[in-house]
PDB file of C-alpha atoms in Angstrom:
ATOM      1  CA  MET A  24      66.532 -38.755 -97.478  1.00 42.00           C
ATOM      2  CA  THR A  25      67.887 -41.241 -95.079  1.00 42.00           C
ATOM      3  CA  LEU A  26      71.267 -40.906 -92.959  1.00 46.00           C
ATOM      4  CA  LYS A  27      73.406 -43.758 -93.191  1.00 50.00           C
ATOM      5  CA  ASN A  28      77.597 -43.992 -93.167  1.00 50.00           C
ATOM      6  CA  ILE A  29      77.804 -40.115 -92.613  1.00 59.00           C
ATOM      7  CA  ASP A  30      80.718 -38.262 -91.040  1.00 80.00           C
ATOM      8  CA  GLU A  31      78.934 -37.603 -87.718  1.00 85.00           C
ATOM      9  CA  ASN A  32      81.522 -34.282 -86.961  1.00 95.00           C
ATOM     10  CA  ALA A  33      79.062 -32.386 -84.585  1.00 97.00           C
ATOM     11  CA  ILE A  34      77.209 -32.667 -81.554  1.00 97.00           C
ATOM     12  CA  ILE A  35      73.804 -31.159 -81.912  1.00 97.00           C
ATOM     13  CA  THR A  36      71.815 -30.011 -78.855  1.00 96.00           C
ATOM     14  CA  ILE A  37      67.909 -28.893 -79.478  1.00 95.00           C
ATOM     15  CA  ILE A  38      66.173 -26.923 -76.637  1.00 97.00           C
ATOM     16  CA  SER A  39      62.480 -26.593 -77.730  1.00 96.00           C
ATOM     17  CA  THR A  40      59.907 -24.734 -75.298  1.00 97.00           C
ATOM     18  CA  GLN A  41      56.408 -24.848 -76.352  1.00 95.00           C
ATOM     19  CA  LYS A  42      53.701 -22.545 -74.649  1.00 94.00           C
ATOM     20  CA  SER A  43      49.963 -22.932 -75.130  1.00 86.00           C
ATOM     21  CA  GLU A  44      46.771 -22.391 -72.996  1.00 86.00           C
ATOM     22  CA  GLU A  45      47.629 -25.358 -70.942  1.00 87.00           C
ATOM     23  CA  GLY A  46      50.776 -23.961 -69.864  1.00 91.00           C
ATOM     24  CA  SER A  47      54.714 -24.297 -71.116  1.00 95.00           C
ATOM     25  CA  GLU A  48      56.783 -27.357 -71.708  1.00 95.00           C
ATOM     26  CA  THR A  49      60.742 -27.348 -72.640  1.00 96.00           C
ATOM     27  CA  CYS A  50      62.337 -30.385 -74.034  1.00 93.00           C
ATOM     28  CA  GLU A  51      65.956 -30.808 -74.491  1.00 93.00           C
ATOM     29  CA  PHE A  52      68.064 -33.555 -76.310  1.00 91.00           C
ATOM     30  CA  SER A  53      71.596 -34.156 -77.798  1.00 92.00           C
ATOM     31  CA  THR A  54      72.708 -36.220 -81.129  1.00 92.00           C
ATOM     32  CA  GLU A  55      75.226 -36.601 -83.092  1.00 94.00           C
ATOM     33  CA  GLY A  56      75.055 -35.239 -86.833  1.00 96.00           C
ATOM     34  CA  THR A  57      76.820 -33.478 -90.128  1.00 96.00           C
ATOM     35  CA  PHE A  58      77.816 -30.144 -89.734  1.00 97.00           C
ATOM     36  CA  TYR A  59      79.252 -28.094 -92.719  1.00 95.00           C
ATOM     37  CA  GLN A  60      79.091 -25.022 -94.478  1.00 96.00           C
ATOM     38  CA  ARG A  61      78.873 -24.429 -98.233  1.00 95.00           C
ATOM     39  CA  GLY A  62      78.966 -21.075 -99.578  1.00 95.00           C
ATOM     40  CA  ASN A  63      77.104 -18.789 -97.076  1.00 95.00           C
ATOM     41  CA  LYS A  64      74.764 -21.541 -96.013  1.00 97.00           C
ATOM     42  CA  PHE A  65      75.214 -24.079 -93.085  1.00 98.00           C
ATOM     43  CA  TYR A  66      74.085 -27.602 -93.313  1.00 98.00           C
ATOM     44  CA  LEU A  67      73.129 -29.646 -90.489  1.00 97.00           C
ATOM     45  CA  PHE A  68      71.797 -33.567 -90.622  1.00 96.00           C
ATOM     46  CA  TYR A  69      71.014 -35.496 -87.970  1.00 94.00           C
ATOM     47  CA  ASN A  70      68.959 -38.761 -87.320  1.00 90.00           C
ATOM     48  CA  GLU A  71      66.114 -38.598 -84.669  1.00 85.00           C
ATOM     49  CA  ASN A  72      66.364 -41.097 -81.750  1.00 70.00           C
ATOM     50  CA  GLU A  73      63.916 -42.542 -79.157  1.00 63.00           C
ATOM     51  CA  GLU A  74      64.605 -39.678 -76.912  1.00 62.00           C
ATOM     52  CA  MET A  75      63.034 -37.381 -79.306  1.00 58.00           C
ATOM     53  CA  GLU A  76      59.764 -39.645 -79.998  1.00 61.00           C
ATOM     54  CA  MET A  77      60.485 -39.531 -83.823  1.00 60.00           C
ATOM     55  CA  ALA A  78      63.033 -42.597 -84.348  1.00 67.00           C
ATOM     56  CA  ASN A  79      62.511 -43.378 -87.742  1.00 83.00           C
ATOM     57  CA  CYS A  80      63.138 -39.623 -89.051  1.00 91.00           C
ATOM     58  CA  SER A  81      65.897 -37.719 -90.637  1.00 94.00           C
ATOM     59  CA  VAL A  82      66.188 -33.992 -90.450  1.00 95.00           C
ATOM     60  CA  MET A  83      67.949 -31.625 -92.603  1.00 97.00           C
ATOM     61  CA  ILE A  84      68.634 -27.818 -91.706  1.00 98.00           C
ATOM     62  CA  ILE A  85      69.683 -25.412 -93.790  1.00 98.00           C
ATOM     63  CA  ALA A  86      70.476 -22.168 -91.984  1.00 98.00           C
ATOM     64  CA  GLU A  87      71.265 -18.770 -93.893  1.00 97.00           C
ATOM     65  CA  LYS A  88      71.524 -15.122 -92.299  1.00 93.00           C
ATOM     66  CA  GLU A  89      67.992 -14.544 -91.986  1.00 95.00           C
ATOM     67  CA  LYS A  90      66.337 -18.068 -93.311  1.00 98.00           C
ATOM     68  CA  VAL A  91      66.032 -21.539 -91.914  1.00 99.00           C
ATOM     69  CA  THR A  92      64.762 -24.311 -93.456  1.00 98.00           C
ATOM     70  CA  MET A  93      63.962 -27.722 -91.743  1.00 98.00           C
ATOM     71  CA  ARG A  94      62.750 -30.660 -93.493  1.00 97.00           C
ATOM     72  CA  ARG A  95      62.094 -34.141 -91.614  1.00 95.00           C
ATOM     73  CA  THR A  96      62.076 -37.136 -93.627  1.00 94.00           C
ATOM     74  CA  GLY A  97      61.006 -40.916 -92.541  1.00 92.00           C
ATOM     75  CA  ASP A  98      57.804 -41.988 -90.505  1.00 90.00           C
ATOM     76  CA  PHE A  99      56.792 -38.264 -89.932  1.00 90.00           C
ATOM     77  CA  GLU A 100      57.127 -35.747 -92.878  1.00 94.00           C
ATOM     78  CA  LEU A 101      57.345 -32.055 -92.655  1.00 95.00           C
ATOM     79  CA  LYS A 102      59.152 -29.170 -94.767  1.00 97.00           C
ATOM     80  CA  LEU A 103      59.241 -25.478 -92.634  1.00 97.00           C
ATOM     81  CA  THR A 104      60.937 -22.133 -93.797  1.00 98.00           C
ATOM     82  CA  TYR A 105      61.372 -19.805 -91.252  1.00 98.00           C
ATOM     83  CA  ILE A 106      62.027 -16.213 -92.392  1.00 98.00           C
ATOM     84  CA  LYS A 107      60.987 -13.462 -89.711  1.00 98.00           C
ATOM     85  CA  GLY A 108      57.197 -11.932 -90.156  1.00 98.00           C
ATOM     86  CA  GLU A 109      56.301 -14.450 -92.950  1.00 98.00           C
ATOM     87  CA  THR A 110      53.287 -17.209 -92.297  1.00 98.00           C
ATOM     88  CA  GLU A 111      53.570 -20.440 -94.046  1.00 97.00           C
ATOM     89  CA  ASN A 112      50.714 -23.087 -94.732  1.00 97.00           C
ATOM     90  CA  THR A 113      52.201 -26.462 -94.882  1.00 96.00           C
ATOM     91  CA  VAL A 114      51.139 -30.177 -94.285  1.00 96.00           C
ATOM     92  CA  TYR A 115      52.499 -32.253 -91.592  1.00 93.00           C
ATOM     93  CA  TYR A 116      52.632 -36.035 -92.554  1.00 93.00           C
ATOM     94  CA  MET A 117      52.117 -38.663 -90.121  1.00 91.00           C
ATOM     95  CA  PRO A 118      52.077 -42.747 -90.021  1.00 90.00           C
ATOM     96  CA  PHE A 119      48.198 -42.069 -89.324  1.00 91.00           C
ATOM     97  CA  GLY A 120      47.552 -39.423 -91.339  1.00 94.00           C
ATOM     98  CA  LYS A 121      48.243 -36.019 -92.371  1.00 95.00           C
ATOM     99  CA  MET A 122      47.528 -32.494 -90.667  1.00 94.00           C
ATOM    100  CA  ASN A 123      47.452 -29.150 -92.364  1.00 96.00           C
ATOM    101  CA  MET A 124      49.727 -26.886 -90.230  1.00 96.00           C
ATOM    102  CA  THR A 125      50.075 -22.906 -90.465  1.00 97.00           C
ATOM    103  CA  GLN A 126      53.306 -21.304 -88.732  1.00 97.00           C
ATOM    104  CA  THR A 127      54.289 -17.627 -88.345  1.00 98.00           C
ATOM    105  CA  THR A 128      57.832 -16.876 -87.507  1.00 99.00           C
ATOM    106  CA  HIS A 129      58.390 -14.210 -85.284  1.00 99.00           C
ATOM    107  CA  SER A 130      62.633 -14.254 -85.076  1.00 98.00           C
ATOM    108  CA  VAL A 131      65.309 -15.919 -86.323  1.00 98.00           C
ATOM    109  CA  SER A 132      69.243 -15.734 -85.593  1.00 98.00           C
ATOM    110  CA  THR A 133      71.777 -17.820 -86.818  1.00 98.00           C
ATOM    111  CA  ASP A 134      75.431 -17.195 -85.242  1.00 98.00           C
ATOM    112  CA  LEU A 135      77.423 -19.874 -86.943  1.00 98.00           C
ATOM    113  CA  SER A 136      80.980 -20.513 -87.994  1.00 96.00           C
ATOM    114  CA  ASP A 137      83.056 -23.671 -89.131  1.00 93.00           C
ATOM    115  CA  SER A 138      83.389 -24.784 -85.582  1.00 95.00           C
ATOM    116  CA  GLY A 139      79.784 -24.439 -84.652  1.00 97.00           C
ATOM    117  CA  GLY A 140      77.181 -21.925 -83.055  1.00 98.00           C
ATOM    118  CA  VAL A 141      73.899 -21.356 -82.521  1.00 98.00           C
ATOM    119  CA  ILE A 142      70.415 -20.954 -84.440  1.00 99.00           C
ATOM    120  CA  LYS A 143      67.434 -19.330 -82.619  1.00 99.00           C
ATOM    121  CA  ILE A 144      63.895 -19.338 -83.921  1.00 99.00           C
ATOM    122  CA  SER A 145      60.575 -18.342 -82.406  1.00 99.00           C
ATOM    123  CA  TYR A 146      57.243 -18.858 -84.062  1.00 98.00           C
ATOM    124  CA  THR A 147      53.604 -19.500 -83.611  1.00 98.00           C
ATOM    125  CA  LEU A 148      52.122 -22.727 -84.984  1.00 95.00           C
ATOM    126  CA  ILE A 149      48.748 -23.616 -85.497  1.00 95.00           C
ATOM    127  CA  MET A 150      47.683 -27.194 -86.196  1.00 91.00           C
ATOM    128  CA  GLY A 151      44.441 -29.390 -85.442  1.00 86.00           C
ATOM    129  CA  GLY A 152      42.280 -26.172 -84.275  1.00 85.00           C
ATOM    130  CA  GLY A 153      45.137 -25.443 -81.452  1.00 89.00           C
ATOM    131  CA  GLU A 154      47.880 -22.663 -81.193  1.00 93.00           C
ATOM    132  CA  GLN A 155      50.879 -22.629 -79.669  1.00 94.00           C
ATOM    133  CA  ASN A 156      53.792 -20.588 -79.515  1.00 97.00           C
ATOM    134  CA  ASN A 157      57.386 -22.077 -79.854  1.00 97.00           C
ATOM    135  CA  ASP A 158      61.043 -21.174 -79.306  1.00 98.00           C
ATOM    136  CA  ILE A 159      63.630 -23.716 -80.717  1.00 98.00           C
ATOM    137  CA  GLU A 160      67.280 -23.157 -79.658  1.00 99.00           C
ATOM    138  CA  ILE A 161      69.603 -25.230 -81.792  1.00 98.00           C
ATOM    139  CA  LYS A 162      73.411 -25.794 -80.690  1.00 98.00           C
ATOM    140  CA  VAL A 163      76.023 -27.184 -82.877  1.00 98.00           C
ATOM    141  CA  LYS A 164      79.524 -28.006 -81.826  1.00 98.00           C
ATOM    142  CA  ARG A 165      82.104 -29.831 -83.959  1.00 94.00           C
ATOM    143  CA  LYS A 166      83.591 -32.871 -82.275  1.00 90.00           C
TER     144      LYS A 166
END
């Protein structure tokens, strides 16, 4: 999945907070992307940039009422499905190898309409022997 020559009709802002034993870190970045609704699902596509540290990656997010699926393709590949109370084992593919991951979703909320809205996800990630709690807020606004 590469996103070239797509109609970038939305501004996407992602606020991500990671909390671990070492402390807490919040990152925020904005990019342009594509946003549309088909049936009861909302689709969001964007290319990651240098600011996101994964410049050769594309992201597709499918948001439903109680479920969010995120798929990253490119140099770093990953597919995660967020459903409250569920645990998922997956593999994170990176240029230098792969790593097994386990994520447990604590909460998922989607408040989207044709003009945009917000997706919020809270989850715990276990990867490489470490555990961290993550909160992600994705804001979408049509241009």
